[in-house]
Amino acid sequence: MSAPTLSPPLNAIPADIRNAQDYAALAPHFLPPSHLAYISGGSGYGHSVAANATAFGQWAITPRLLRDVGHGHTRITLAGEAYAHPLFLAPVGFHKLAHANGELDSARAADATDTCMIASTQSTFPLEEAVAQQRWFQLYLLPRRDDTLHLLRRAEAAGYRAIVLMLDAPIQVVNRRAQAAQFQMPAGCVNVNLRGYDTTPRFAGNGPGESRFFQGAMRGAPSWDDIRWIMRETKLPVWVKGVLHPDDAVALRDAGVSGIAVSNHGGRSLDGAPSGLDVLPAVRAAVGADFPLMYDGGILSGSDAFKALALGANAVAIGRLQLYALSVAGALGVAHMLKLLREELEICMAMAGCATVGEINGGALLRQTRRDAA
Amino acid sequence: MSAPTLSPPLNAIPADIRNAQDYAALAPHFLPPSHLAYISGGSGYGHSVAANATAFGQWAITPRLLRDVGHGHTRITLAGEAYAHPLFLAPVGFHKLAHANGELDSARAADATDTCMIASTQSTFPLEEAVAQQRWFQLYLLPRRDDTLHLLRRAEAAGYRAIVLMLDAPIQVVNRRAQAAQFQMPAGCVNVNLRGYDTTPRFAGNGPGESRFFQGAMRGAPSWDDIRWIMRETKLPVWVKGVLHPDDAVALRDAGVSGIAVSNHGGRSLDGAPSGLDVLPAVRAAVGADFPLMYDGGILSGSDAFKALALGANAVAIGRLQLYALSVAGALGVAHMLKLLREELEICMAMAGCATVGEINGGALLRQTRRDAA
Amino acid sequence: MSAPTLSPPLNAIPADIRNAQDYAALAPHFLPPSHLAYISGGSGYGHSVAANATAFGQWAITPRLLRDVGHGHTRITLAGEAYAHPLFLAPVGFHKLAHANGELDSARAADATDTCMIASTQSTFPLEEAVAQQRWFQLYLLPRRDDTLHLLRRAEAAGYRAIVLMLDAPIQVVNRRAQAAQFQMPAGCVNVNLRGYDTTPRFAGNGPGESRFFQGAMRGAPSWDDIRWIMRETKLPVWVKGVLHPDDAVALRDAGVSGIAVSNHGGRSLDGAPSGLDVLPAVRAAVGADFPLMYDGGILSGSDAFKALALGANAVAIGRLQLYALSVAGALGVAHMLKLLREELEICMAMAGCATVGEINGGALLRQTRRDAA
Amino acid sequence: MSAPTLSPPLNAIPADIRNAQDYAALAPHFLPPSHLAYISGGSGYGHSVAANATAFGQWAITPRLLRDVGHGHTRITLAGEAYAHPLFLAPVGFHKLAHANGELDSARAADATDTCMIASTQSTFPLEEAVAQQRWFQLYLLPRRDDTLHLLRRAEAAGYRAIVLMLDAPIQVVNRRAQAAQFQMPAGCVNVNLRGYDTTPRFAGNGPGESRFFQGAMRGAPSWDDIRWIMRETKLPVWVKGVLHPDDAVALRDAGVSGIAVSNHGGRSLDGAPSGLDVLPAVRAAVGADFPLMYDGGILSGSDAFKALALGANAVAIGRLQLYALSVAGALGVAHMLKLLREELEICMAMAGCATVGEINGGALLRQTRRDAA
């Protein structure tokens, strides 16, 4: 299959788009193949990317009849803040790969749709510029604590309302699809937030008898001490992203984090990790009914979002689809994608008889035999 | 794959047809591609259409030996009325899409085969003209109660013997296959039954902060009050169609409806809803052994019908296959399809040792490993 | 895929054949396409043919170490008679479809390999001529009892050692593959055993309000009375073939039959019936450890045979593979196929540590995840 | 698909290799098709080869957060000896099929990567010459005990540190892929270790009424007496390879063997045997927590190795991948493959929070729905 001819991004919503995931189908017409491979691929052979897709297909949504949902809405309150709907923009790096306006456009789209954007540390526009009305900041712990602290203070100063610590990718695993497509980060795609910081890893693990993983990357990986330090240093709610084991979730809750994002990092961390969706019910059971949980990984539709909410999440975050829509039509595309996604979620809620996000629960789902496409 | 050359409908039963589902294979030669897409597609991506197909494949039918079924027959009594067999024509809209004679021919076929036809509100011939000997009327609740009542009175006057309330499609979801095929309802396909009624939805859901689903479509959706009102207004048995949850079934039974059709609307309502077949045993268990249940969704053969009867239905309704046969050979096609379907059902009954429909139960089925085609 | 050029049957064992099922791969080079379709197809859409293939794939055979099987053998005793091995030739009709020497060659192959041949009523050579050393006779009950009795007496006179009553195909269901290939029984393929008998069905089921199945075929189907009559009329052991339900097996055992063949008729009876292999353990559990059970349906290898023996059968019968081998190389082909099959069985037994057929049981099998081809 | 043009082995690590299993993808460019078929094929139809591949896909690895693994390492102690990591080179015959330097290069690669090589009896270089620093010897029992003893003494003299008895392939089953590719062992590929020994099987099983399996191969198969004799004759630890049943494992443990390799012989023994991975947990449960177990069969990645360790193995052995890497780049290829495999294992360990091999257990795995490729 030859690659499609590339189009420049549109200045209008493309005709014939009816579902949010149409943006995934359109993206190959707007993204260079190597960018597409980098964005859509996962680590290694993509086993965990595939696990996300498979996970949603295991569940059907049972419609209910005659429920009065005329007063229905999608509003949620999360860690004390109100949001118009539970669909967040996930922290995704390097938006300029998808569109010249990068994170600026994503933030505009968030505002147009009352969406909270979780800004990534790895941004091609400064965290002070690409600011959505509702914004959280995803913080990577840097090799030097003073750099981390400086970055944190900037985020606080820029009005971010929560900090999301990334714990789940201490080791970079090759994205084989990107590698096969000879992806290289373009010159213009620079992680501007980190300018002036020392990003040299503290540990190389290249001493005699050392492992570059155990004595290298993992010695520089976040620790309990780091988390407690961050929680002491900021008054903002601190979330942790990348949890896949119920015991880790309980320990983090007990350590005082404000919420947890159950996620396999979009299949971009350990290849072979399960889908977060498959562990979400166990995590919810472990942390109790009231502890805030977010889900991300593989959401392409309102029914996917509904399923994650039913299995225990309070909100969900949208990763790849965000960049796909950005590549197709910039801010307009992302806003349209979010609008469609919310409508799809509303349809599922309405037909499943759920007037509020809080009414969505496991009783709305039915585990089903694996089925083939129609 | 290029589309086949279209043939005009036949005036004879096509040679080489041996099974009812052959009409599904022949239909693409008689239906314009966009009509075929509209009829065969489901809502969204067709997940629920696929779920129906998958559901039947999970079950094998265990033959029994040496049972005396020489006195066997397919007669049933449903809510006090006698029927020659448990195969009904499901309410399907716009028969003119398949054949110029539309519902007139379907009704003739019903009569030729002792079949009860459930006429659709969305008919291209008036409910007073396209009348089968045994006829039920599927009633959509219209935006204005006096219109609904007028329609109901017409159905009563035209001799329909039961009312089937549609509850399961309060929101119209796009049929992506139809959309991709650029389907448009032809000028001649008019819902003639609704002429003169006000079909403007009562609620648009376009006020500030409103959702067009929660504050739009769902505010106009049928309510318990509507159902009780219809039951007060008519002496006919009132059935409800589109039930997929046991609790809804029990509540409807307790509210006094005469019977329930377990159905995912042929995969045309919420995309991602389970197959009705997968929930049928739980619904039967919930409503008790004696409450009338009908099943529809994906039936293409007598063995499909047998399985639905074994899993708890008292009768089944045939949707798409009806239009396929109509497109191939008009009334003759539909009658032949029904004859074949009944014979296939008789073969299953005879070989499973069931002399009557009442003897068909879950003991006749064996859940089996998913298998590939031969 | 165009059909291969046909070869006349070989007079030698083809080179490169290493496994019995190679004959299935070679058969398309020796059988006219319509004959192949008739033989390999099943009833209807082939669901039950596919079920047989799937059933074997669910099981792995666990090798055992250090078992002393140096004294091992495949000999069995079945209903008091000794057989060199548990591989029988199943009753298959119309061997001339595969080879001009028909049943004569199959019988010669049986003798060359110490195999018991279950001769079919539907034979293209007289039951008195196509006689193997070890022979059973598969008896179809004819419309008139005196004809049946005459046929039975001929079988007794011809030295058949057991009668196998066919109960499982009271209704002929179309073989769609054969139909699509426009199969017609060739002029030379005549059921010679039935010459002079009245084969007109007793009941047509074409009276007013009658079903050609309930009031037709099923009124002529074998009854308990027929079975008891046959058992009174003959001193030979009477087996019954086509059992798929444990309750039927128990009733037949209690009625005094000598053994039961668990079988879905090679997928040629009710399309949608389960594989006999899937019900075999339940049948064995129901009839007890000592009651003779045979299995047939889909066996293509010694490991298939081993699995059937492990799941409860005392012997197995080989159907389609017999005709495939016959088509390739006549008696030589069938004998070679049987030799290979026995060797494959011996390998499984030896490596699973089973010195005798009696030592093969369910402990030798492991249910496994469905796997794809290598 | 035509065969790729063959290249001579490289003298450098090929560019673009990122994962150990890339060597499997490259091997067809370096191995003649018939050699490739012989090496990659299994016995019969490859069912057991496929079972190995399927077995790993059933499991996901759950990452853990915030575990301190900065002190992590892969060192293990097995039966009293220390090894740098749990990845062994499995005993594979005839390395010259892959590279002219054969076992000499494999041994060099083992040394370069601190790997223990289990030398095969079936070697194309003498066991005294192809010696890795850490070396075990896989011993086939020869027809005559004095030959076996002589071979054992040579292995002891050559400094091998353990003896691995092969028990699991008493009968040679045809490798159909090799047969189809017309594989023949090249003249230069000679099992030099056996020169001067009598390799004629003791039993042919060709007497009257004899089976060449029961009275042939199996009479020559290893016995309990043989095992006890070997254990008496040597002070080296004696392992047994090819165990798939928990009862066999327990009996061997009780008989005093030092360890057991759970293995289906890479799918090269009984076609239809389960994957060793599927029985590994039951074997571990049966022998207890402390008894040494090795696993081999189908390992292509560090995550495969991790899964085997988590399911009960103390170490794993690498078979086919060894020859693939050897064919691509000789000693350099094998060493690079082992380096990558170890790094992949370290990544899994680090991300699953396991600082040592001993911390890897079943709690790190999650059984998952079968998923399709990304």
mmCIF file of N, CA, C and O in Angstrom, chain C residues 5-14 23 26-27 29-32 95-102 105 323-334:
data_model
loop_
_atom_site.group_PDB
_atom_site.id
_atom_site.type_symbol
_atom_site.label_atom_id
_atom_site.label_comp_id
_atom_site.label_asym_id
_atom_site.label_seq_id
_atom_site.Cartn_x
_atom_site.Cartn_y
_atom_site.Cartn_z
ATOM 1 N N THR C 5 -5.922 -30.579 -12.602
ATOM 2 C CA THR C 5 -6.117 -31.609 -13.626
ATOM 3 C C THR C 5 -6.267 -32.957 -12.927
ATOM 4 O O THR C 5 -5.534 -33.257 -11.992
ATOM 5 N N LEU C 6 -7.222 -33.739 -13.390
ATOM 6 C CA LEU C 6 -7.481 -35.010 -12.721
ATOM 7 C C LEU C 6 -6.552 -36.095 -13.225
ATOM 8 O O LEU C 6 -6.256 -36.185 -14.410
ATOM 9 N N SER C 7 -6.101 -36.919 -12.306
ATOM 10 C CA SER C 7 -5.296 -38.080 -12.650
ATOM 11 C C SER C 7 -6.138 -39.340 -12.454
ATOM 12 O O SER C 7 -7.022 -39.353 -11.610
ATOM 13 N N PRO C 8 -5.844 -40.373 -13.226
ATOM 14 C CA PRO C 8 -6.461 -41.674 -12.912
ATOM 15 C C PRO C 8 -5.861 -42.188 -11.615
ATOM 16 O O PRO C 8 -4.768 -41.771 -11.222
ATOM 17 N N PRO C 9 -6.544 -43.081 -10.939
ATOM 18 C CA PRO C 9 -5.999 -43.590 -9.675
ATOM 19 C C PRO C 9 -4.648 -44.257 -9.897
ATOM 20 O O PRO C 9 -4.393 -44.844 -10.948
ATOM 21 N N LEU C 10 -3.791 -44.145 -8.935
ATOM 22 C CA LEU C 10 -2.451 -44.720 -9.037
ATOM 23 C C LEU C 10 -2.495 -46.221 -8.750
ATOM 24 O O LEU C 10 -3.407 -46.720 -8.098
ATOM 25 N N ASN C 11 -1.477 -46.911 -9.244
ATOM 26 C CA ASN C 11 -1.308 -48.321 -8.897
ATOM 27 C C ASN C 11 -0.192 -48.517 -7.883
ATOM 28 O O ASN C 11 0.297 -49.625 -7.691
ATOM 29 N N ALA C 12 0.227 -47.423 -7.300
ATOM 30 C CA ALA C 12 1.296 -47.496 -6.304
ATOM 31 C C ALA C 12 1.034 -46.435 -5.254
ATOM 32 O O ALA C 12 0.284 -45.481 -5.484
ATOM 33 N N ILE C 13 1.657 -46.604 -4.119
ATOM 34 C CA ILE C 13 1.552 -45.592 -3.072
ATOM 35 C C ILE C 13 2.272 -44.341 -3.545
ATOM 36 O O ILE C 13 3.410 -44.425 -3.993
ATOM 37 N N PRO C 14 1.622 -43.194 -3.479
ATOM 38 C CA PRO C 14 2.286 -41.988 -3.976
ATOM 39 C C PRO C 14 3.502 -41.633 -3.122
ATOM 40 O O PRO C 14 3.518 -41.860 -1.914
ATOM 41 N N TYR C 23 -3.668 -37.884 2.227
ATOM 42 C CA TYR C 23 -4.640 -38.349 1.240
ATOM 43 C C TYR C 23 -5.766 -37.340 1.038
ATOM 44 O O TYR C 23 -6.324 -37.226 -0.051
ATOM 45 N N LEU C 26 -4.334 -34.861 -1.341
ATOM 46 C CA LEU C 26 -4.148 -35.372 -2.707
ATOM 47 C C LEU C 26 -5.470 -35.606 -3.434
ATOM 48 O O LEU C 26 -5.517 -35.568 -4.671
ATOM 49 N N ALA C 27 -6.521 -35.862 -2.697
ATOM 50 C CA ALA C 27 -7.784 -36.283 -3.309
ATOM 51 C C ALA C 27 -8.282 -35.333 -4.406
ATOM 52 O O ALA C 27 -8.801 -35.800 -5.436
ATOM 53 N N HIS C 29 -6.855 -34.070 -6.674
ATOM 54 C CA HIS C 29 -6.227 -34.390 -7.958
ATOM 55 C C HIS C 29 -6.807 -35.645 -8.584
ATOM 56 O O HIS C 29 -6.479 -35.990 -9.717
ATOM 57 N N PHE C 30 -7.636 -36.341 -7.847
ATOM 58 C CA PHE C 30 -8.150 -37.619 -8.323
ATOM 59 C C PHE C 30 -9.669 -37.684 -8.388
ATOM 60 O O PHE C 30 -10.226 -38.584 -8.997
ATOM 61 N N LEU C 31 -10.321 -36.739 -7.737
ATOM 62 C CA LEU C 31 -11.791 -36.754 -7.703
ATOM 63 C C LEU C 31 -12.341 -35.602 -8.532
ATOM 64 O O LEU C 31 -11.878 -34.466 -8.396
ATOM 65 N N PRO C 32 -13.328 -35.862 -9.387
ATOM 66 C CA PRO C 32 -13.994 -34.749 -10.075
ATOM 67 C C PRO C 32 -14.523 -33.762 -9.033
ATOM 68 O O PRO C 32 -14.955 -34.183 -7.949
ATOM 69 N N HIS C 95 -18.922 -46.064 -2.769
ATOM 70 C CA HIS C 95 -17.471 -46.007 -2.953
ATOM 71 C C HIS C 95 -17.068 -45.837 -4.415
ATOM 72 O O HIS C 95 -15.973 -45.361 -4.705
ATOM 73 N N LYS C 96 -17.958 -46.223 -5.337
ATOM 74 C CA LYS C 96 -17.600 -46.066 -6.753
ATOM 75 C C LYS C 96 -17.413 -44.600 -7.136
ATOM 76 O O LYS C 96 -16.796 -44.308 -8.154
ATOM 77 N N LEU C 97 -17.960 -43.714 -6.340
ATOM 78 C CA LEU C 97 -17.695 -42.289 -6.591
ATOM 79 C C LEU C 97 -16.203 -42.009 -6.546
ATOM 80 O O LEU C 97 -15.706 -41.070 -7.177
ATOM 81 N N ALA C 98 -15.479 -42.802 -5.779
ATOM 82 C CA ALA C 98 -14.055 -42.541 -5.575
ATOM 83 C C ALA C 98 -13.176 -43.416 -6.458
ATOM 84 O O ALA C 98 -12.078 -43.017 -6.852
ATOM 85 N N HIS C 99 -13.656 -44.603 -6.768
ATOM 86 C CA HIS C 99 -12.791 -45.550 -7.502
ATOM 87 C C HIS C 99 -13.684 -46.620 -8.125
ATOM 88 O O HIS C 99 -14.653 -47.058 -7.494
ATOM 89 N N ALA C 100 -13.328 -47.074 -9.324
ATOM 90 C CA ALA C 100 -14.166 -48.052 -10.016
ATOM 91 C C ALA C 100 -14.297 -49.355 -9.231
ATOM 92 O O ALA C 100 -15.317 -50.034 -9.318
ATOM 93 N N ASN C 101 -13.292 -49.684 -8.453
ATOM 94 C CA ASN C 101 -13.365 -50.933 -7.675
ATOM 95 C C ASN C 101 -14.200 -50.791 -6.406
ATOM 96 O O ASN C 101 -14.447 -51.779 -5.718
ATOM 97 N N GLY C 102 -14.547 -49.564 -6.094
ATOM 98 C CA GLY C 102 -15.460 -49.300 -4.990
ATOM 99 C C GLY C 102 -15.180 -50.088 -3.733
ATOM 100 O O GLY C 102 -14.037 -50.255 -3.304
ATOM 101 N N ASP C 105 -12.371 -52.770 -3.188
ATOM 102 C CA ASP C 105 -11.024 -52.364 -2.806
ATOM 103 C C ASP C 105 -10.936 -51.955 -1.338
ATOM 104 O O ASP C 105 -9.933 -52.223 -0.675
ATOM 105 N N LEU C 323 -12.476 -42.595 1.611
ATOM 106 C CA LEU C 323 -12.776 -42.350 0.189
ATOM 107 C C LEU C 323 -11.664 -41.556 -0.477
ATOM 108 O O LEU C 323 -11.376 -41.746 -1.655
ATOM 109 N N TYR C 324 -11.054 -40.651 0.258
ATOM 110 C CA TYR C 324 -9.945 -39.893 -0.333
ATOM 111 C C TYR C 324 -8.819 -40.853 -0.743
ATOM 112 O O TYR C 324 -8.297 -40.780 -1.855
ATOM 113 N N ALA C 325 -8.443 -41.731 0.184
ATOM 114 C CA ALA C 325 -7.352 -42.670 -0.111
ATOM 115 C C ALA C 325 -7.749 -43.614 -1.237
ATOM 116 O O ALA C 325 -6.932 -43.964 -2.096
ATOM 117 N N LEU C 326 -9.019 -44.004 -1.241
ATOM 118 C CA LEU C 326 -9.512 -44.879 -2.303
ATOM 119 C C LEU C 326 -9.383 -44.198 -3.663
ATOM 120 O O LEU C 326 -8.980 -44.817 -4.655
ATOM 121 N N SER C 327 -9.697 -42.916 -3.691
ATOM 122 C CA SER C 327 -9.629 -42.190 -4.965
ATOM 123 C C SER C 327 -8.188 -42.061 -5.457
ATOM 124 O O SER C 327 -7.935 -42.056 -6.655
ATOM 125 N N VAL C 328 -7.252 -42.004 -4.557
ATOM 126 C CA VAL C 328 -5.848 -41.788 -4.945
ATOM 127 C C VAL C 328 -5.217 -43.075 -5.456
ATOM 128 O O VAL C 328 -4.551 -43.082 -6.485
ATOM 129 N N ALA C 329 -5.434 -44.152 -4.751
ATOM 130 C CA ALA C 329 -4.719 -45.376 -5.118
ATOM 131 C C ALA C 329 -5.481 -46.655 -4.755
ATOM 132 O O ALA C 329 -4.861 -47.670 -4.427
ATOM 133 N N GLY C 330 -6.788 -46.611 -4.818
ATOM 134 C CA GLY C 330 -7.578 -47.823 -4.613
ATOM 135 C C GLY C 330 -7.253 -48.528 -3.313
ATOM 136 O O GLY C 330 -7.016 -47.890 -2.276
ATOM 137 N N ALA C 331 -7.267 -49.852 -3.363
ATOM 138 C CA ALA C 331 -7.020 -50.644 -2.156
ATOM 139 C C ALA C 331 -5.681 -50.290 -1.526
ATOM 140 O O ALA C 331 -5.548 -50.219 -0.301
ATOM 141 N N LEU C 332 -4.693 -50.055 -2.381
ATOM 142 C CA LEU C 332 -3.367 -49.714 -1.897
ATOM 143 C C LEU C 332 -3.404 -48.424 -1.080
ATOM 144 O O LEU C 332 -2.768 -48.310 -0.020
ATOM 145 N N GLY C 333 -4.141 -47.473 -1.594
ATOM 146 C CA GLY C 333 -4.246 -46.191 -0.899
ATOM 147 C C GLY C 333 -4.921 -46.343 0.448
ATOM 148 O O GLY C 333 -4.438 -45.827 1.469
ATOM 149 N N VAL C 334 -6.029 -47.062 0.469
ATOM 150 C CA VAL C 334 -6.755 -47.216 1.739
ATOM 151 C C VAL C 334 -5.903 -47.978 2.749
ATOM 152 O O VAL C 334 -5.839 -47.612 3.928
#
